[in-house]
PDB file of C-alpha atoms in Angstrom:
ATOM      1  CA  MET Z   4      -7.550 -27.927  -1.137  1.00 83.00           C
ATOM      2  CA  GLY Z   5      -7.004 -31.553  -2.050  1.00 84.00           C
ATOM      3  CA  LEU Z   6      -5.580 -30.755  -5.481  1.00 90.00           C
ATOM      4  CA  CYS Z   7      -3.193 -28.171  -4.020  1.00 90.00           C
ATOM      5  CA  GLY Z   8      -2.056 -30.453  -1.206  1.00 87.00           C
ATOM      6  CA  LEU Z   9      -3.008 -27.891   1.441  1.00 86.00           C
ATOM      7  CA  THR Z  10      -2.840 -28.843   5.106  1.00 84.00           C
ATOM      8  CA  PHE Z  11      -4.161 -26.936   8.096  1.00 82.00           C
ATOM      9  CA  SER Z  12      -3.265 -27.085  11.768  1.00 86.00           C
ATOM     10  CA  LYS Z  13      -6.948 -27.091  12.776  1.00 86.00           C
ATOM     11  CA  PRO Z  14      -9.828 -29.013  11.165  1.00 83.00           C
ATOM     12  CA  LEU Z  15     -11.920 -26.871   8.837  1.00 80.00           C
ATOM     13  CA  LYS Z  16     -15.706 -26.984   8.821  1.00 79.00           C
ATOM     14  CA  THR Z  17     -16.699 -27.046   5.170  1.00 79.00           C
ATOM     15  CA  ASP Z  18     -19.918 -27.695   3.310  1.00 76.00           C
ATOM     16  CA  GLY Z  19     -18.175 -29.634   0.577  1.00 81.00           C
ATOM     17  CA  ILE Z  20     -16.232 -32.863   0.198  1.00 85.00           C
ATOM     18  CA  ASP Z  21     -12.889 -33.547  -1.452  1.00 87.00           C
ATOM     19  CA  LEU Z  22     -13.544 -34.253  -5.144  1.00 89.00           C
ATOM     20  CA  SER Z  23      -9.890 -34.376  -6.211  1.00 91.00           C
ATOM     21  CA  GLY Z  24     -10.068 -38.158  -6.576  1.00 92.00           C
ATOM     22  CA  VAL Z  25     -13.100 -37.817  -8.840  1.00 93.00           C
ATOM     23  CA  LEU Z  26     -11.313 -35.254 -10.998  1.00 94.00           C
ATOM     24  CA  LYS Z  27      -8.296 -37.567 -11.248  1.00 93.00           C
ATOM     25  CA  MET Z  28     -10.591 -40.405 -12.393  1.00 94.00           C
ATOM     26  CA  ASN Z  29      -9.627 -42.720  -9.535  1.00 93.00           C
ATOM     27  CA  ALA Z  30     -12.699 -42.278  -7.322  1.00 93.00           C
ATOM     28  CA  ARG Z  31     -16.482 -42.028  -7.664  1.00 92.00           C
ATOM     29  CA  ILE Z  32     -18.806 -39.418  -6.295  1.00 90.00           C
ATOM     30  CA  PRO Z  33     -20.426 -40.889  -3.168  1.00 91.00           C
ATOM     31  CA  ASP Z  34     -23.962 -42.129  -3.778  1.00 92.00           C
ATOM     32  CA  ASP Z  35     -25.301 -40.164  -0.810  1.00 92.00           C
ATOM     33  CA  ARG Z  36     -23.855 -36.801  -1.916  1.00 94.00           C
ATOM     34  CA  MET Z  37     -26.467 -34.029  -2.149  1.00 95.00           C
ATOM     35  CA  VAL Z  38     -25.956 -30.488  -3.402  1.00 95.00           C
ATOM     36  CA  VAL Z  39     -28.126 -27.425  -2.764  1.00 95.00           C
ATOM     37  CA  ILE Z  40     -28.282 -24.666  -5.377  1.00 94.00           C
ATOM     38  CA  ASN Z  41     -29.900 -21.378  -4.450  1.00 88.00           C
ATOM     39  CA  TYR Z  42     -29.127 -18.380  -6.637  1.00 75.00           C
ATOM     40  CA  SER Z  43     -28.453 -15.382  -4.451  1.00 63.00           C
ATOM     41  CA  ARG Z  44     -30.464 -12.181  -4.696  1.00 63.00           C
ATOM     42  CA  ILE Z  45     -31.796 -12.549  -8.244  1.00 63.00           C
ATOM     43  CA  PRO Z  46     -33.520  -9.212  -8.801  1.00 62.00           C
ATOM     44  CA  GLY Z  47     -36.301 -10.216 -11.201  1.00 62.00           C
ATOM     45  CA  ASN Z  48     -37.855  -7.002 -12.475  1.00 64.00           C
ATOM     46  CA  TYR Z  49     -36.173  -4.896  -9.782  1.00 60.00           C
ATOM     47  CA  ASN Z  50     -33.518  -2.455 -10.937  1.00 61.00           C
ATOM     48  CA  TYR Z  51     -32.445  -1.226  -7.534  1.00 64.00           C
ATOM     49  CA  PRO Z  52     -31.616  -2.689  -4.118  1.00 64.00           C
ATOM     50  CA  SER Z  53     -34.467  -2.682  -1.626  1.00 62.00           C
ATOM     51  CA  PRO Z  54     -35.165  -4.252   1.779  1.00 60.00           C
ATOM     52  CA  ALA Z  55     -38.477  -5.466   0.329  1.00 62.00           C
ATOM     53  CA  SER Z  56     -36.879  -6.851  -2.821  1.00 64.00           C
ATOM     54  CA  PRO Z  57     -38.269 -10.192  -4.035  1.00 63.00           C
ATOM     55  CA  SER Z  58     -34.648 -11.095  -4.722  1.00 71.00           C
ATOM     56  CA  LEU Z  59     -34.099 -12.125  -1.100  1.00 78.00           C
ATOM     57  CA  VAL Z  60     -33.011 -15.745  -0.787  1.00 84.00           C
ATOM     58  CA  ARG Z  61     -35.650 -18.151   0.555  1.00 87.00           C
ATOM     59  CA  ARG Z  62     -35.443 -21.809   1.486  1.00 92.00           C
ATOM     60  CA  ASP Z  63     -38.162 -22.831  -0.950  1.00 90.00           C
ATOM     61  CA  GLY Z  64     -36.284 -21.140  -3.777  1.00 89.00           C
ATOM     62  CA  ALA Z  65     -33.581 -23.810  -3.682  1.00 93.00           C
ATOM     63  CA  ALA Z  66     -32.909 -26.873  -5.787  1.00 96.00           C
ATOM     64  CA  VAL Z  67     -31.577 -30.074  -4.230  1.00 98.00           C
ATOM     65  CA  LEU Z  68     -29.594 -32.450  -6.453  1.00 98.00           C
ATOM     66  CA  TRP Z  69     -29.135 -36.106  -5.463  1.00 97.00           C
ATOM     67  CA  GLY Z  70     -28.052 -38.577  -8.096  1.00 95.00           C
ATOM     68  CA  LYS Z  71     -30.935 -38.814 -10.554  1.00 97.00           C
ATOM     69  CA  TRP Z  72     -33.305 -36.820  -8.323  1.00 98.00           C
ATOM     70  CA  ARG Z  73     -34.094 -33.113  -8.464  1.00 98.00           C
ATOM     71  CA  LEU Z  74     -36.174 -31.397  -5.788  1.00 98.00           C
ATOM     72  CA  LEU Z  75     -37.213 -27.890  -6.870  1.00 96.00           C
ATOM     73  CA  ASN Z  76     -38.921 -25.186  -4.821  1.00 93.00           C
ATOM     74  CA  ASP Z  77     -39.575 -27.750  -2.080  1.00 95.00           C
ATOM     75  CA  SER Z  78     -42.616 -28.846  -4.107  1.00 96.00           C
ATOM     76  CA  LEU Z  79     -41.466 -30.538  -7.310  1.00 98.00           C
ATOM     77  CA  LEU Z  80     -39.617 -33.864  -7.516  1.00 98.00           C
ATOM     78  CA  TYR Z  81     -38.239 -35.185 -10.808  1.00 98.00           C
ATOM     79  CA  ASP Z  82     -36.526 -38.438 -11.790  1.00 98.00           C
ATOM     80  CA  LEU Z  83     -33.991 -37.441 -14.446  1.00 97.00           C
ATOM     81  CA  LYS Z  84     -33.339 -41.044 -15.453  1.00 97.00           C
ATOM     82  CA  THR Z  85     -36.899 -41.548 -16.753  1.00 97.00           C
ATOM     83  CA  ASP Z  86     -37.830 -37.868 -17.172  1.00 98.00           C
ATOM     84  CA  PRO Z  87     -34.735 -35.893 -18.257  1.00 97.00           C
ATOM     85  CA  THR Z  88     -36.753 -32.842 -19.331  1.00 97.00           C
ATOM     86  CA  GLN Z  89     -38.535 -32.674 -15.958  1.00 97.00           C
ATOM     87  CA  GLN Z  90     -42.110 -32.860 -17.154  1.00 97.00           C
ATOM     88  CA  HIS Z  91     -43.631 -35.145 -14.500  1.00 98.00           C
ATOM     89  CA  ASN Z  92     -43.742 -34.220 -10.824  1.00 98.00           C
ATOM     90  CA  VAL Z  93     -43.497 -37.446  -8.798  1.00 98.00           C
ATOM     91  CA  ILE Z  94     -43.338 -35.875  -5.357  1.00 98.00           C
ATOM     92  CA  ASN Z  95     -46.268 -37.958  -4.083  1.00 97.00           C
ATOM     93  CA  ASP Z  96     -44.835 -41.238  -5.365  1.00 97.00           C
ATOM     94  CA  TYR Z  97     -41.513 -41.294  -3.471  1.00 98.00           C
ATOM     95  CA  PRO Z  98     -42.058 -40.184   0.146  1.00 97.00           C
ATOM     96  CA  ASP Z  99     -38.768 -41.680   1.345  1.00 97.00           C
ATOM     97  CA  VAL Z 100     -36.768 -39.793  -1.295  1.00 98.00           C
ATOM     98  CA  LEU Z 101     -38.658 -36.606  -0.514  1.00 98.00           C
ATOM     99  CA  HIS Z 102     -38.022 -36.991   3.213  1.00 98.00           C
ATOM    100  CA  LYS Z 103     -34.252 -37.413   2.765  1.00 98.00           C
ATOM    101  CA  MET Z 104     -33.920 -34.476   0.373  1.00 98.00           C
ATOM    102  CA  ARG Z 105     -36.098 -32.199   2.477  1.00 97.00           C
ATOM    103  CA  GLU Z 106     -34.155 -33.104   5.598  1.00 97.00           C
ATOM    104  CA  TYR Z 107     -30.915 -32.162   3.851  1.00 96.00           C
ATOM    105  CA  LEU Z 108     -32.426 -28.915   2.546  1.00 97.00           C
ATOM    106  CA  TYR Z 109     -33.828 -27.899   5.941  1.00 97.00           C
ATOM    107  CA  ASP Z 110     -30.525 -28.640   7.711  1.00 95.00           C
ATOM    108  CA  TRP Z 111     -28.665 -26.586   5.106  1.00 94.00           C
ATOM    109  CA  TRP Z 112     -31.093 -23.689   5.481  1.00 95.00           C
ATOM    110  CA  GLU Z 113     -30.805 -23.730   9.264  1.00 95.00           C
ATOM    111  CA  ASP Z 114     -27.039 -23.365   8.861  1.00 92.00           C
ATOM    112  CA  VAL Z 115     -27.141 -20.407   6.433  1.00 91.00           C
ATOM    113  CA  GLU Z 116     -30.386 -18.574   7.232  1.00 92.00           C
ATOM    114  CA  ALA Z 117     -28.857 -16.077   9.668  1.00 93.00           C
ATOM    115  CA  ILE Z 118     -26.480 -14.563   7.103  1.00 90.00           C
ATOM    116  CA  VAL Z 119     -27.693 -15.718   3.686  1.00 87.00           C
ATOM    117  CA  ASN Z 120     -29.183 -12.317   2.835  1.00 85.00           C
ATOM    118  CA  GLU Z 121     -26.339 -10.238   4.239  1.00 86.00           C
ATOM    119  CA  PRO Z 122     -24.255  -8.645   1.453  1.00 84.00           C
ATOM    120  CA  GLN Z 123     -20.758 -10.118   1.493  1.00 86.00           C
ATOM    121  CA  PRO Z 124     -18.255  -7.293   0.892  1.00 92.00           C
ATOM    122  CA  THR Z 125     -15.434  -7.354  -1.624  1.00 92.00           C
ATOM    123  CA  MET Z 126     -12.077  -6.639   0.008  1.00 93.00           C
ATOM    124  CA  ILE Z 127      -9.850  -3.940  -1.499  1.00 94.00           C
ATOM    125  CA  GLY Z 128      -6.453  -2.693  -0.379  1.00 92.00           C
ATOM    126  CA  GLN Z 129      -4.858  -6.007   0.539  1.00 88.00           C
ATOM    127  CA  ASP Z 130      -1.181  -6.660  -0.156  1.00 79.00           C
ATOM    128  CA  ARG Z 131      -2.043  -9.654  -2.314  1.00 70.00           C
ATOM    129  CA  GLY Z 132      -3.851  -8.740  -5.511  1.00 66.00           C
ATOM    130  CA  LYS Z 133      -3.599  -4.971  -5.351  1.00 80.00           C
ATOM    131  CA  ASP Z 134      -5.834  -4.612  -8.422  1.00 90.00           C
ATOM    132  CA  VAL Z 135      -9.434  -5.665  -7.819  1.00 93.00           C
ATOM    133  CA  MET Z 136     -11.868  -5.777 -10.720  1.00 93.00           C
ATOM    134  CA  LEU Z 137     -15.372  -4.638  -9.815  1.00 93.00           C
ATOM    135  CA  SER Z 138     -17.942  -5.386 -12.491  1.00 90.00           C
ATOM    136  CA  SER Z 139     -21.686  -4.995 -12.796  1.00 88.00           C
ATOM    137  CA  CYS Z 140     -21.962  -8.721 -12.006  1.00 84.00           C
ATOM    138  CA  GLU Z 141     -21.293  -7.850  -8.363  1.00 84.00           C
ATOM    139  CA  TRP Z 142     -23.824  -5.038  -8.065  1.00 85.00           C
ATOM    140  CA  LEU Z 143     -26.263  -5.487  -5.206  1.00 83.00           C
ATOM    141  CA  ASP Z 144     -29.573  -6.852  -6.541  1.00 80.00           C
ATOM    142  CA  VAL Z 145     -28.931  -5.493 -10.053  1.00 82.00           C
ATOM    143  CA  TYR Z 146     -27.089  -7.368 -12.779  1.00 79.00           C
ATOM    144  CA  VAL Z 147     -25.602  -6.471 -16.135  1.00 84.00           C
ATOM    145  CA  ASP Z 148     -23.849  -9.773 -16.642  1.00 84.00           C
ATOM    146  CA  GLN Z 149     -24.179 -10.617 -20.339  1.00 88.00           C
ATOM    147  CA  GLN Z 150     -21.942  -9.424 -23.158  1.00 88.00           C
ATOM    148  CA  ALA Z 151     -24.952  -8.316 -25.206  1.00 91.00           C
ATOM    149  CA  GLN Z 152     -26.101  -6.082 -22.337  1.00 91.00           C
ATOM    150  CA  VAL Z 153     -22.685  -4.438 -22.119  1.00 89.00           C
ATOM    151  CA  ARG Z 154     -22.408  -4.023 -25.884  1.00 92.00           C
ATOM    152  CA  GLN Z 155     -25.845  -2.397 -26.075  1.00 92.00           C
ATOM    153  CA  GLY Z 156     -25.105  -0.056 -23.165  1.00 91.00           C
ATOM    154  CA  LEU Z 157     -27.981  -1.215 -20.979  1.00 89.00           C
ATOM    155  CA  ARG Z 158     -28.877   1.642 -18.623  1.00 87.00           C
ATOM    156  CA  LYS Z 159     -28.811   0.179 -15.123  1.00 85.00           C
ATOM    157  CA  ASN Z 160     -27.031   1.092 -11.933  1.00 85.00           C
ATOM    158  CA  SER Z 161     -26.454  -0.130  -8.400  1.00 85.00           C
ATOM    159  CA  TYR Z 162     -23.587  -0.233  -5.909  1.00 88.00           C
ATOM    160  CA  TRP Z 163     -20.824  -2.448  -4.627  1.00 92.00           C
ATOM    161  CA  VAL Z 164     -20.358  -3.331  -0.972  1.00 92.00           C
ATOM    162  CA  LEU Z 165     -16.642  -2.938  -0.236  1.00 94.00           C
ATOM    163  CA  ASP Z 166     -14.410  -3.585   2.746  1.00 95.00           C
ATOM    164  CA  VAL Z 167     -11.326  -1.339   2.733  1.00 95.00           C
ATOM    165  CA  ALA Z 168      -8.398  -3.270   4.229  1.00 94.00           C
ATOM    166  CA  CYS Z 169      -6.312  -0.288   5.317  1.00 93.00           C
ATOM    167  CA  ASP Z 170      -6.125   3.493   5.225  1.00 95.00           C
ATOM    168  CA  GLY Z 171      -4.625   4.827   2.036  1.00 93.00           C
ATOM    169  CA  GLU Z 172      -4.927   6.451  -1.356  1.00 94.00           C
ATOM    170  CA  TYR Z 173      -7.035   4.424  -3.769  1.00 95.00           C
ATOM    171  CA  GLU Z 174      -7.536   4.712  -7.504  1.00 95.00           C
ATOM    172  CA  PHE Z 175     -10.870   3.815  -9.065  1.00 96.00           C
ATOM    173  CA  GLU Z 176     -10.651   3.384 -12.820  1.00 96.00           C
ATOM    174  CA  LEU Z 177     -14.040   3.479 -14.527  1.00 95.00           C
ATOM    175  CA  ARG Z 178     -14.304   1.774 -17.910  1.00 94.00           C
ATOM    176  CA  ARG Z 179     -17.003   1.015 -20.440  1.00 92.00           C
ATOM    177  CA  TRP Z 180     -14.923  -1.743 -22.039  1.00 93.00           C
ATOM    178  CA  PRO Z 181     -12.266  -4.142 -20.697  1.00 89.00           C
ATOM    179  CA  ARG Z 182      -8.666  -2.928 -20.767  1.00 91.00           C
ATOM    180  CA  GLU Z 183      -7.839  -5.583 -23.362  1.00 92.00           C
ATOM    181  CA  ALA Z 184     -10.335  -4.086 -25.838  1.00 90.00           C
ATOM    182  CA  ASP Z 185      -8.330  -0.840 -26.308  1.00 91.00           C
ATOM    183  CA  ALA Z 186     -11.581   1.072 -26.852  1.00 93.00           C
ATOM    184  CA  SER Z 187     -12.588   4.557 -25.733  1.00 94.00           C
ATOM    185  CA  LEU Z 188     -15.342   5.253 -23.233  1.00 93.00           C
ATOM    186  CA  ASN Z 189     -17.560   6.866 -25.843  1.00 91.00           C
ATOM    187  CA  GLY Z 190     -16.535   4.644 -28.741  1.00 92.00           C
ATOM    188  CA  THR Z 191     -16.922   1.019 -29.767  1.00 92.00           C
ATOM    189  CA  THR Z 192     -14.610  -1.972 -29.858  1.00 90.00           C
ATOM    190  CA  ALA Z 193     -13.102  -3.373 -33.026  1.00 83.00           C
ATOM    191  CA  MET Z 194     -14.355  -6.844 -32.181  1.00 76.00           C
ATOM    192  CA  ASN Z 195     -18.075  -6.664 -32.824  1.00 72.00           C
ATOM    193  CA  ASN Z 196     -20.373  -4.568 -35.009  1.00 82.00           C
ATOM    194  CA  MET Z 197     -23.167  -4.922 -32.431  1.00 86.00           C
ATOM    195  CA  ASP Z 198     -21.488  -2.409 -30.114  1.00 92.00           C
ATOM    196  CA  VAL Z 199     -23.504   0.706 -29.318  1.00 93.00           C
ATOM    197  CA  ALA Z 200     -21.508   3.892 -28.749  1.00 92.00           C
ATOM    198  CA  LEU Z 201     -22.593   6.108 -25.861  1.00 93.00           C
ATOM    199  CA  PRO Z 202     -21.916   9.880 -25.817  1.00 93.00           C
ATOM    200  CA  ILE Z 203     -20.166   9.761 -22.431  1.00 93.00           C
ATOM    201  CA  GLU Z 204     -18.885  13.195 -21.391  1.00 93.00           C
ATOM    202  CA  PHE Z 205     -18.701  12.865 -17.599  1.00 95.00           C
ATOM    203  CA  ALA Z 206     -17.917  10.100 -15.133  1.00 95.00           C
ATOM    204  CA  SER Z 207     -19.409  10.022 -11.648  1.00 94.00           C
ATOM    205  CA  MET Z 208     -19.140   7.827  -8.594  1.00 93.00           C
ATOM    206  CA  ALA Z 209     -20.131   8.040  -4.957  1.00 94.00           C
ATOM    207  CA  ILE Z 210     -18.618   6.549  -1.815  1.00 93.00           C
ATOM    208  CA  ASN Z 211     -20.801   6.492   1.287  1.00 89.00           C
ATOM    209  CA  GLY Z 212     -22.960   9.182  -0.269  1.00 87.00           C
ATOM    210  CA  GLU Z 213     -20.117  11.568  -1.195  1.00 93.00           C
ATOM    211  CA  ALA Z 214     -20.156  12.189  -4.947  1.00 95.00           C
ATOM    212  CA  TYR Z 215     -17.198  12.689  -7.290  1.00 96.00           C
ATOM    213  CA  HIS Z 216     -17.268  13.855 -10.924  1.00 96.00           C
ATOM    214  CA  LEU Z 217     -14.796  14.015 -13.799  1.00 95.00           C
ATOM    215  CA  LYS Z 218     -15.002  15.343 -17.317  1.00 96.00           C
ATOM    216  CA  VAL Z 219     -14.049  12.591 -19.773  1.00 94.00           C
ATOM    217  CA  LYS Z 220     -11.204  13.476 -22.105  1.00 90.00           C
ATOM    218  CA  LYS Z 221     -11.839  12.905 -25.799  1.00 89.00           C
ATOM    219  CA  GLY Z 222     -10.769   9.395 -26.795  1.00 92.00           C
ATOM    220  CA  ALA Z 223     -10.002   8.388 -23.208  1.00 96.00           C
ATOM    221  CA  GLU Z 224     -10.388   4.707 -22.418  1.00 96.00           C
ATOM    222  CA  SER Z 225     -11.116   5.349 -18.748  1.00 96.00           C
ATOM    223  CA  ALA Z 226     -11.787   7.923 -16.079  1.00 96.00           C
ATOM    224  CA  THR Z 227      -9.717   7.585 -12.908  1.00 96.00           C
ATOM    225  CA  PHE Z 228     -10.655   8.880  -9.471  1.00 97.00           C
ATOM    226  CA  THR Z 229      -7.992   9.123  -6.747  1.00 96.00           C
ATOM    227  CA  ILE Z 230      -9.548   9.098  -3.298  1.00 95.00           C
ATOM    228  CA  ASN Z 231      -8.247   8.745   0.255  1.00 95.00           C
ATOM    229  CA  LEU Z 232     -10.168   6.095   2.189  1.00 95.00           C
ATOM    230  CA  LYS Z 233     -10.180   4.935   5.777  1.00 95.00           C
ATOM    231  CA  ALA Z 234     -10.201   1.253   6.650  1.00 96.00           C
ATOM    232  CA  GLY Z 235     -13.646  -0.271   7.028  1.00 94.00           C
TER     233      GLY Z 235
END
């Protein structure tokens, strides 16, 4: 917002601070700035979404960063200045530091707990950005997010949570490879000899439990479904 010079008629409640001055090299990061990192819905050994999934976000799964200090899992405190590889837990030696970082963590958790495990939908059908790329990185509780996994054709599956902006006819183009690769669904790319070809003959997808199927044409780079959807 600061870099783009954006102004708003009403004050915005944000978790962050304006770092544009830091990026422009004419300001320092405030000494009291803390940051919480909590990876959302990491599935572990799960390969499917589940209400009982261990991937659910918890307060004690977070890391708190404050200058040289790192508080991990609400139980480990490290001083990166003297212990950059985080080998020595000093949580019992710095009660004041621990108190400040825990207080920040607990306040943050109180603010996000009510919705932190609710899937946040991806919007499709808006006027701006008519094309929306859905990748396996956004699957619920299941990830195929590394190039090696895609190249090897890792067999996983899950679903996207979508919010349809308006009634209309929508096209869903299923691809094994990015458009820029110019590679067929059942072939390999010309960029890497590690690619594994898959004998894909059919493409399938389901929306709210209703299934759709297409036979894949020989040499086709994609399979496209055209479906009428209601808003919601």
